[in-house]
Short mmCIF file of C-alpha atoms and ligand atoms in Angstrom, two decimals:
data_model
loop_
_atom_site.label_atom_id
_atom_site.label_comp_id
_atom_site.label_asym_id
_atom_site.label_seq_id
_atom_site.Cartn_x
_atom_site.Cartn_y
_atom_site.Cartn_z
CA MET A 1 -22.14 14.67 -14.95
CA SER A 2 -20.51 11.31 -15.55
CA VAL A 3 -16.96 11.30 -16.84
CA ASN A 4 -16.36 8.89 -19.65
CA ARG A 5 -12.97 7.53 -18.72
CA LYS A 6 -12.00 3.90 -18.78
CA VAL A 7 -8.80 3.95 -16.79
CA LEU A 8 -8.77 4.14 -12.99
CA THR A 9 -5.75 5.47 -11.15
CA LEU A 10 -4.40 3.66 -8.09
CA ASP A 11 -5.97 6.26 -5.80
CA GLU A 12 -9.32 6.10 -7.56
CA PHE A 13 -9.28 2.31 -7.39
CA THR A 14 -8.47 2.12 -3.67
CA ILE A 15 -11.13 4.72 -2.91
CA GLN A 16 -13.65 2.80 -5.02
CA GLN A 17 -12.85 -0.34 -2.99
CA LEU A 18 -13.32 1.68 0.18
CA ARG A 19 -16.80 2.76 -0.86
CA ASP A 20 -17.93 -0.89 -0.56
CA PHE A 21 -17.13 -0.76 3.17
CA PRO A 22 -19.01 2.13 4.75
CA ASN A 23 -17.29 1.60 8.11
CA ALA A 24 -13.77 1.54 6.71
CA THR A 25 -11.48 4.28 7.97
CA GLY A 26 -9.49 4.64 4.74
CA GLU A 27 -6.22 3.95 6.53
CA LEU A 28 -5.26 1.10 4.22
CA SER A 29 -6.02 3.20 1.12
CA ASN A 30 -3.83 5.94 2.56
CA LEU A 31 -1.03 3.53 3.21
CA LEU A 32 -1.17 2.13 -0.33
CA ARG A 33 -1.18 5.65 -1.71
CA ASP A 34 1.90 6.45 0.40
CA ILE A 35 3.65 3.37 -0.99
CA GLY A 36 2.67 4.42 -4.52
CA LEU A 37 4.25 7.83 -3.93
CA ALA A 38 7.52 6.36 -2.65
CA ALA A 39 7.53 3.97 -5.63
CA LYS A 40 7.30 6.88 -8.04
CA ARG A 41 10.24 8.61 -6.40
CA VAL A 42 12.32 5.44 -6.44
CA ASN A 43 11.33 4.85 -10.07
CA VAL A 44 12.78 8.23 -11.06
CA GLU A 45 16.10 7.38 -9.42
CA VAL A 46 16.20 3.83 -10.81
CA ASN A 47 15.64 5.21 -14.31
CA LYS A 48 18.59 7.55 -14.10
CA ALA A 49 20.85 5.10 -12.28
CA GLY A 50 23.03 4.76 -15.36
CA LEU A 51 23.44 8.52 -15.66
CA VAL A 52 24.25 9.85 -12.26
CA ASP A 53 26.64 8.95 -9.56
CA ILE A 54 24.12 7.01 -7.58
CA LEU A 55 25.49 3.66 -8.62
CA GLY A 56 27.94 1.68 -6.61
CA ASP A 57 28.29 0.52 -3.09
CA ALA A 58 27.29 2.86 -0.32
CA GLY A 59 30.29 1.55 1.51
CA THR A 60 28.37 -0.34 4.17
CA THR A 61 26.95 -3.84 4.47
CA ASN A 62 23.40 -4.64 5.54
CA VAL A 63 22.46 -6.94 8.40
CA GLN A 64 22.69 -9.93 6.03
CA GLY A 65 26.36 -9.07 5.44
CA GLU A 66 25.70 -8.04 1.82
CA ASP A 67 26.93 -4.90 0.06
CA VAL A 68 24.43 -2.07 0.26
CA LYS A 69 24.05 -0.11 -2.98
CA LYS A 70 23.26 3.58 -2.84
CA LEU A 71 19.88 3.04 -4.42
CA ASP A 72 19.02 0.56 -1.66
CA VAL A 73 19.62 3.28 0.88
CA PHE A 74 17.64 5.81 -1.14
CA ALA A 75 14.69 3.42 -1.60
CA ASN A 76 14.73 2.43 2.05
CA ASN A 77 14.58 6.09 3.10
CA GLN A 78 11.78 6.87 0.67
CA PHE A 79 9.50 4.06 1.84
CA MET A 80 10.29 4.68 5.47
CA GLY A 81 9.74 8.42 4.99
CA VAL A 82 6.28 8.23 3.39
CA LEU A 83 5.09 5.72 5.96
CA ARG A 84 6.43 7.79 8.84
CA HIS A 85 4.75 10.95 7.54
CA GLY A 86 1.49 9.17 6.72
CA ILE A 87 -1.31 8.46 9.15
CA SER A 88 -1.68 4.69 8.76
CA CYS A 89 1.53 3.07 9.87
CA ALA A 90 2.79 2.61 13.43
CA GLY A 91 6.21 1.31 12.44
CA ILE A 92 8.21 -0.51 9.81
CA GLY A 93 10.62 -3.39 9.34
CA SER A 94 13.01 -3.31 6.40
CA GLU A 95 15.38 -5.83 4.94
CA GLU A 96 17.99 -3.09 5.03
CA LEU A 97 17.65 -2.35 8.74
CA ASP A 98 18.86 -4.33 11.68
CA ASP A 99 15.76 -3.73 13.76
CA ILE A 100 12.21 -2.44 13.42
CA VAL A 101 11.58 1.31 13.46
CA ILE A 102 8.78 2.36 15.82
CA PHE A 103 7.43 5.75 14.79
CA ASP A 104 6.18 6.58 18.30
CA ASP A 105 4.29 9.84 17.91
CA ASP A 106 0.67 10.65 18.70
CA VAL A 107 -0.64 9.89 15.22
CA SER A 108 1.46 6.78 14.57
CA ASN A 109 0.69 5.24 17.96
CA ASN A 110 -2.97 5.34 16.98
CA SER A 111 -2.37 3.89 13.51
CA LYS A 112 -3.76 0.50 12.61
CA TYR A 113 -0.98 -1.04 10.56
CA VAL A 114 2.67 -1.97 10.44
CA CYS A 115 4.56 -2.57 7.23
CA LEU A 116 7.47 -4.83 6.31
CA PHE A 117 9.37 -4.25 3.10
CA ASP A 118 12.36 -5.07 0.97
CA PRO A 119 13.04 -1.63 -0.53
CA LEU A 120 15.06 -2.82 -3.52
CA ASP A 121 15.11 -6.53 -4.22
CA GLY A 122 17.59 -7.83 -6.77
CA SER A 123 19.78 -4.78 -6.29
CA GLY A 124 22.82 -6.74 -7.44
CA ASN A 125 21.28 -6.25 -10.90
CA ILE A 126 21.13 -2.44 -10.86
CA ASP A 127 24.40 -1.79 -12.64
CA VAL A 128 23.52 -4.16 -15.51
CA ASN A 129 20.14 -2.62 -16.23
CA VAL A 130 18.02 -5.59 -15.17
CA SER A 131 14.58 -5.03 -13.64
CA ILE A 132 14.51 -4.76 -9.88
CA GLY A 133 11.66 -4.31 -7.44
CA THR A 134 10.21 -3.39 -4.07
CA ILE A 135 8.20 -5.89 -2.01
CA PHE A 136 5.88 -5.08 0.91
CA GLY A 137 3.49 -6.71 3.35
CA VAL A 138 1.00 -4.92 5.59
CA TYR A 139 -0.23 -6.32 8.92
CA ARG A 140 -2.87 -5.11 11.33
CA ARG A 141 -0.99 -4.47 14.55
CA ILE A 142 -1.83 -6.66 17.54
CA SER A 143 -0.39 -4.34 20.19
CA GLU A 144 -2.61 -1.91 22.03
CA LYS A 145 -3.59 1.15 20.03
CA GLY A 146 -2.53 4.45 21.55
CA LYS A 147 0.85 2.95 22.45
CA PRO A 148 3.99 2.40 20.35
CA CYS A 149 3.88 -0.77 18.24
CA THR A 150 6.00 -3.74 19.31
CA LYS A 151 8.10 -6.47 17.70
CA GLU A 152 5.18 -8.91 18.03
CA ASP A 153 3.28 -6.82 15.47
CA PHE A 154 5.95 -7.71 12.93
CA LEU A 155 6.40 -11.38 13.85
CA GLN A 156 2.96 -12.48 12.69
CA GLN A 157 2.24 -15.37 10.33
CA GLY A 158 2.00 -14.30 6.69
CA ILE A 159 -1.65 -15.30 6.63
CA LYS A 160 -2.32 -12.29 8.85
CA GLN A 161 -1.32 -9.85 6.10
CA VAL A 162 -4.16 -7.51 5.13
CA ALA A 163 -2.40 -6.50 1.95
CA ALA A 164 0.82 -7.31 0.15
CA GLY A 165 2.36 -6.10 -3.04
CA TYR A 166 5.37 -5.31 -5.14
CA ILE A 167 6.63 -2.69 -7.53
CA ILE A 168 8.63 -3.74 -10.55
CA TYR A 169 10.91 -1.15 -12.11
CA GLY A 170 11.08 -2.62 -15.60
CA SER A 171 10.38 -1.81 -19.23
CA SER A 172 7.39 -0.18 -17.66
CA THR A 173 6.95 0.33 -13.95
CA MET A 174 4.15 -1.60 -12.31
CA MET A 175 2.65 -1.89 -8.88
CA VAL A 176 0.74 -5.05 -8.05
CA TYR A 177 -1.05 -5.40 -4.75
CA ALA A 178 -3.41 -7.92 -3.27
CA THR A 179 -5.96 -7.83 -0.51
CA ARG A 180 -8.26 -10.73 0.29
CA ARG A 181 -10.60 -9.32 -2.35
CA GLY A 182 -8.20 -9.80 -5.24
CA ALA A 183 -4.90 -8.97 -6.85
CA ASN A 184 -4.67 -6.00 -9.19
CA GLY A 185 -1.87 -4.52 -11.26
CA PHE A 186 -1.26 -0.83 -12.04
CA THR A 187 1.13 0.45 -14.68
CA LEU A 188 2.80 3.80 -14.21
CA ASP A 189 1.65 6.21 -16.90
CA PRO A 190 4.63 8.58 -17.19
CA SER A 191 2.54 11.21 -19.01
CA ILE A 192 0.46 11.88 -15.90
CA GLY A 193 2.75 10.35 -13.27
CA GLU A 194 0.04 8.04 -11.98
CA PHE A 195 -0.29 4.28 -11.57
CA THR A 196 -3.30 3.23 -13.63
CA LEU A 197 -5.23 -0.03 -13.44
CA SER A 198 -3.86 -2.23 -16.22
CA HIS A 199 -4.21 -5.77 -14.86
CA PRO A 200 -7.53 -6.08 -13.00
CA ASP A 201 -8.23 -9.18 -10.93
CA ILE A 202 -5.03 -11.09 -11.72
CA LYS A 203 -5.36 -14.87 -11.78
CA CYS A 204 -2.29 -17.08 -11.93
CA PRO A 205 -2.85 -19.75 -14.62
CA GLU A 206 -3.25 -23.23 -13.08
CA ASN A 207 -0.66 -24.64 -15.45
CA GLY A 208 2.49 -23.12 -16.82
CA LYS A 209 5.52 -23.96 -18.89
CA ILE A 210 8.19 -21.93 -17.18
CA TYR A 211 10.41 -23.03 -14.30
CA SER A 212 12.75 -20.57 -12.63
CA VAL A 213 15.63 -21.76 -10.48
CA ASN A 214 19.35 -21.14 -10.12
CA HIS A 215 20.66 -24.15 -12.04
CA GLY A 216 24.19 -23.43 -10.87
CA ASN A 217 23.22 -24.78 -7.46
CA PHE A 218 21.71 -28.00 -8.87
CA PHE A 219 24.08 -30.40 -7.11
CA LEU A 220 23.54 -28.63 -3.79
CA TYR A 221 19.76 -29.20 -3.81
CA GLU A 222 17.96 -32.04 -2.02
CA GLU A 223 17.02 -35.10 -4.09
CA GLY A 224 13.33 -34.24 -4.44
CA VAL A 225 14.14 -30.83 -5.95
CA LYS A 226 16.64 -32.40 -8.34
CA MET A 227 14.06 -34.96 -9.43
CA TYR A 228 11.52 -32.25 -10.09
CA ILE A 229 14.02 -30.19 -12.11
CA ASP A 230 14.84 -33.33 -14.11
CA SER A 231 11.17 -33.86 -14.82
CA CYS A 232 10.81 -30.23 -15.94
CA GLN A 233 13.37 -30.98 -18.62
CA LYS A 234 11.70 -34.14 -19.92
CA ARG A 235 9.15 -34.56 -22.67
CA ASN A 236 5.83 -35.13 -20.96
CA LYS A 237 2.54 -35.26 -22.81
CA THR A 238 0.46 -34.87 -19.63
CA ASN A 239 1.99 -31.67 -18.35
CA GLY A 240 3.18 -30.17 -21.64
CA GLY A 241 6.88 -30.60 -20.78
CA PRO A 242 9.70 -30.01 -21.37
CA TYR A 243 9.30 -26.67 -19.68
CA THR A 244 11.22 -23.53 -20.49
CA GLN A 245 13.85 -22.39 -17.99
CA ARG A 246 13.81 -18.65 -17.23
CA TYR A 247 15.82 -17.20 -14.35
CA ILE A 248 16.55 -13.50 -14.19
CA GLY A 249 17.98 -13.58 -10.66
CA SER A 250 15.63 -10.78 -9.70
CA MET A 251 12.78 -12.42 -7.84
CA VAL A 252 10.25 -9.67 -8.43
CA SER A 253 10.71 -10.05 -12.20
CA ASP A 254 10.78 -13.84 -12.14
CA VAL A 255 7.69 -14.23 -9.97
CA HIS A 256 5.82 -11.42 -11.73
CA ARG A 257 6.29 -13.14 -15.10
CA ASN A 258 5.21 -16.52 -13.70
CA LEU A 259 2.20 -14.95 -11.98
CA ILE A 260 0.98 -13.54 -15.29
CA LYS A 261 2.02 -16.35 -17.65
CA GLY A 262 1.98 -19.37 -15.35
CA GLY A 263 5.12 -21.02 -14.00
CA ILE A 264 7.05 -21.99 -10.92
CA PHE A 265 9.87 -20.16 -9.10
CA MET A 266 12.13 -21.98 -6.67
CA TYR A 267 14.83 -20.87 -4.28
CA PRO A 268 15.47 -24.12 -2.40
CA GLY A 269 17.78 -24.69 0.52
CA THR A 270 21.24 -25.94 -0.37
CA ILE A 271 23.70 -28.17 1.46
CA ASP A 272 25.57 -25.13 2.78
CA ARG A 273 22.45 -22.94 3.26
CA PRO A 274 19.56 -25.22 4.27
CA ASN A 275 17.19 -22.24 4.59
CA GLY A 276 18.09 -20.83 1.19
CA LYS A 277 18.62 -17.13 0.64
CA LEU A 278 15.26 -15.39 0.67
CA ARG A 279 13.78 -13.71 3.73
CA LEU A 280 10.48 -14.96 5.04
CA LEU A 281 9.14 -11.60 6.18
CA TYR A 282 10.27 -9.30 3.40
CA GLU A 283 10.23 -11.54 0.33
CA CYS A 284 8.41 -14.86 0.81
CA ASN A 285 5.34 -13.81 2.81
CA PRO A 286 4.21 -10.94 0.55
CA PHE A 287 4.59 -13.03 -2.60
CA ALA A 288 2.93 -16.05 -0.96
CA PHE A 289 -0.05 -13.86 -0.07
CA ILE A 290 -0.33 -12.42 -3.59
CA ILE A 291 -0.04 -15.80 -5.32
CA GLU A 292 -2.66 -17.40 -3.06
CA VAL A 293 -5.11 -14.57 -3.69
CA ALA A 294 -4.43 -15.12 -7.41
CA GLY A 295 -5.10 -18.88 -7.12
CA GLY A 296 -1.53 -20.21 -6.95
CA LYS A 297 0.48 -21.78 -4.12
CA ALA A 298 3.62 -21.10 -2.08
CA THR A 299 5.47 -23.43 0.30
CA ASP A 300 8.87 -23.93 1.88
CA GLY A 301 8.86 -27.48 0.53
CA LYS A 302 7.19 -28.83 3.66
CA GLN A 303 4.50 -26.38 4.66
CA ARG A 304 2.52 -23.43 3.42
CA ILE A 305 4.62 -20.26 3.68
CA LEU A 306 1.73 -18.25 5.12
CA ASP A 307 1.40 -20.66 8.09
CA ILE A 308 4.99 -20.32 9.28
CA GLN A 309 5.29 -18.59 12.65
CA PRO A 310 8.26 -16.23 12.29
CA GLU A 311 10.83 -16.28 15.06
CA SER A 312 13.09 -13.48 13.96
CA LEU A 313 12.89 -10.49 11.64
CA HIS A 314 15.50 -11.59 9.16
CA GLN A 315 14.93 -15.33 9.05
CA ARG A 316 15.31 -17.06 5.71
CA SER A 317 13.23 -19.78 4.16
CA PRO A 318 13.38 -22.13 1.19
CA PHE A 319 10.79 -20.86 -1.26
CA PHE A 320 8.64 -22.55 -3.90
CA ILE A 321 5.89 -20.53 -5.53
CA GLY A 322 3.74 -20.70 -8.62
CA SER A 323 0.92 -22.22 -10.61
CA ARG A 324 -1.25 -24.63 -8.66
CA ASN A 325 -0.68 -27.73 -10.81
CA MET A 326 3.07 -27.20 -11.16
CA MET A 327 3.33 -26.84 -7.38
CA ALA A 328 1.37 -30.10 -6.99
CA GLU A 329 3.82 -31.86 -9.30
CA LEU A 330 6.75 -30.51 -7.28
CA GLU A 331 5.17 -31.67 -4.04
CA THR A 332 4.80 -35.21 -5.41
CA HIS A 333 8.55 -35.35 -5.99
CA LEU A 334 9.41 -33.80 -2.64
CA LYS A 335 7.13 -36.24 -0.78
CA LYS A 336 8.52 -39.26 -2.61
CA LYS A 337 12.01 -38.36 -1.49
CA ASN A 338 11.09 -37.41 2.06
CA LYS A 339 9.45 -40.79 2.77
P1 AHM B 1 19.10 -9.38 -2.82
O1 AHM B 1 18.32 -9.30 -1.54
O2 AHM B 1 20.57 -9.26 -2.64
O3 AHM B 1 18.56 -8.41 -3.81
O4 AHM B 1 18.90 -10.87 -3.34
C1 AHM B 1 17.63 -11.35 -3.62
C2 AHM B 1 17.65 -11.88 -5.01
C3 AHM B 1 16.32 -12.30 -5.52
O5 AHM B 1 15.67 -11.26 -6.16
C4 AHM B 1 16.71 -13.37 -6.51
O6 AHM B 1 15.69 -14.27 -6.78
C5 AHM B 1 17.86 -14.04 -5.82
O7 AHM B 1 18.46 -13.04 -5.02
C6 AHM B 1 18.89 -14.55 -6.77
O8 AHM B 1 19.89 -15.19 -6.06
P2 AHM B 1 20.98 -16.12 -6.77
O9 AHM B 1 21.87 -15.21 -7.53
O10 AHM B 1 21.67 -16.82 -5.65
O11 AHM B 1 20.26 -17.08 -7.66
#
């Protein structure tokens, strides 16, 4: 008997994808389901953050020297917990943790994947009710199966990701993930507590009218970036300018909007912080992977993000990401100034 139902849940979708690969083990589907479960738990806590005493600093600082909010700790433990208890992940790296966590048990040592994540990006926005998110990237481990995973598994180029995604805890909660086959978005249906396919096969528009950057840092940016920002503000019949400036200060929200509507997001290096603020492994690589699958581009201003060979877990990188044609326009300005 066929069931007449239009909406696929996250689990149904990943299993459907699996059916196309008869030799697939299902480990990636399991891992994505685990992440979906942790996301639902974090969503519940984020939604009641204004009500319960979960707000405020946990009283410690993370390895970046930033204040850790309680929800950061909660989210970190949830994602680490589901991946540790699952069957697909040999270890994790988290923006909140100094070092990788190797699960090192019989099941995990035989698992195919490792996962890097930022459990709660934009957490400085929690207490003012602005959307925040989780970002993750999944890599096939390169260390020998049957043994504990190693740091090399985590220090792979972004291009080696097999899947990457994010969860946005917003007016509705969404999970977007990409594999090489496409990027798809799932909205959490609170009535059944399931992520359901709402944005199939996401394509980032080639052109956009939104630019997102912290204008407060304008005079600290390199000349090419300043020139591009200037051009965003000018009337331009060819590219539809002037563009609209939108900057939430919560990257998941800013990049999600630009991915759907078209636009460019920039976190350039500054005079005092030449590598900018964002972390290559936890923030830039997953988004770079998603945007490329969706037809957009991501660079550090000089090279493709996904080609960068990471040297350390918490390294930062300037970050430019968005619609293909807006990125091309940016690159013209950057090249002119770098000559
Ligand atoms: P966080 O790791 O403390 O959450 O910071 C990351 C966030 C990004 O989501 C956002 O794009 C950026 O910091 C905003 O930084 P700024 O306030 O310097 O513009």
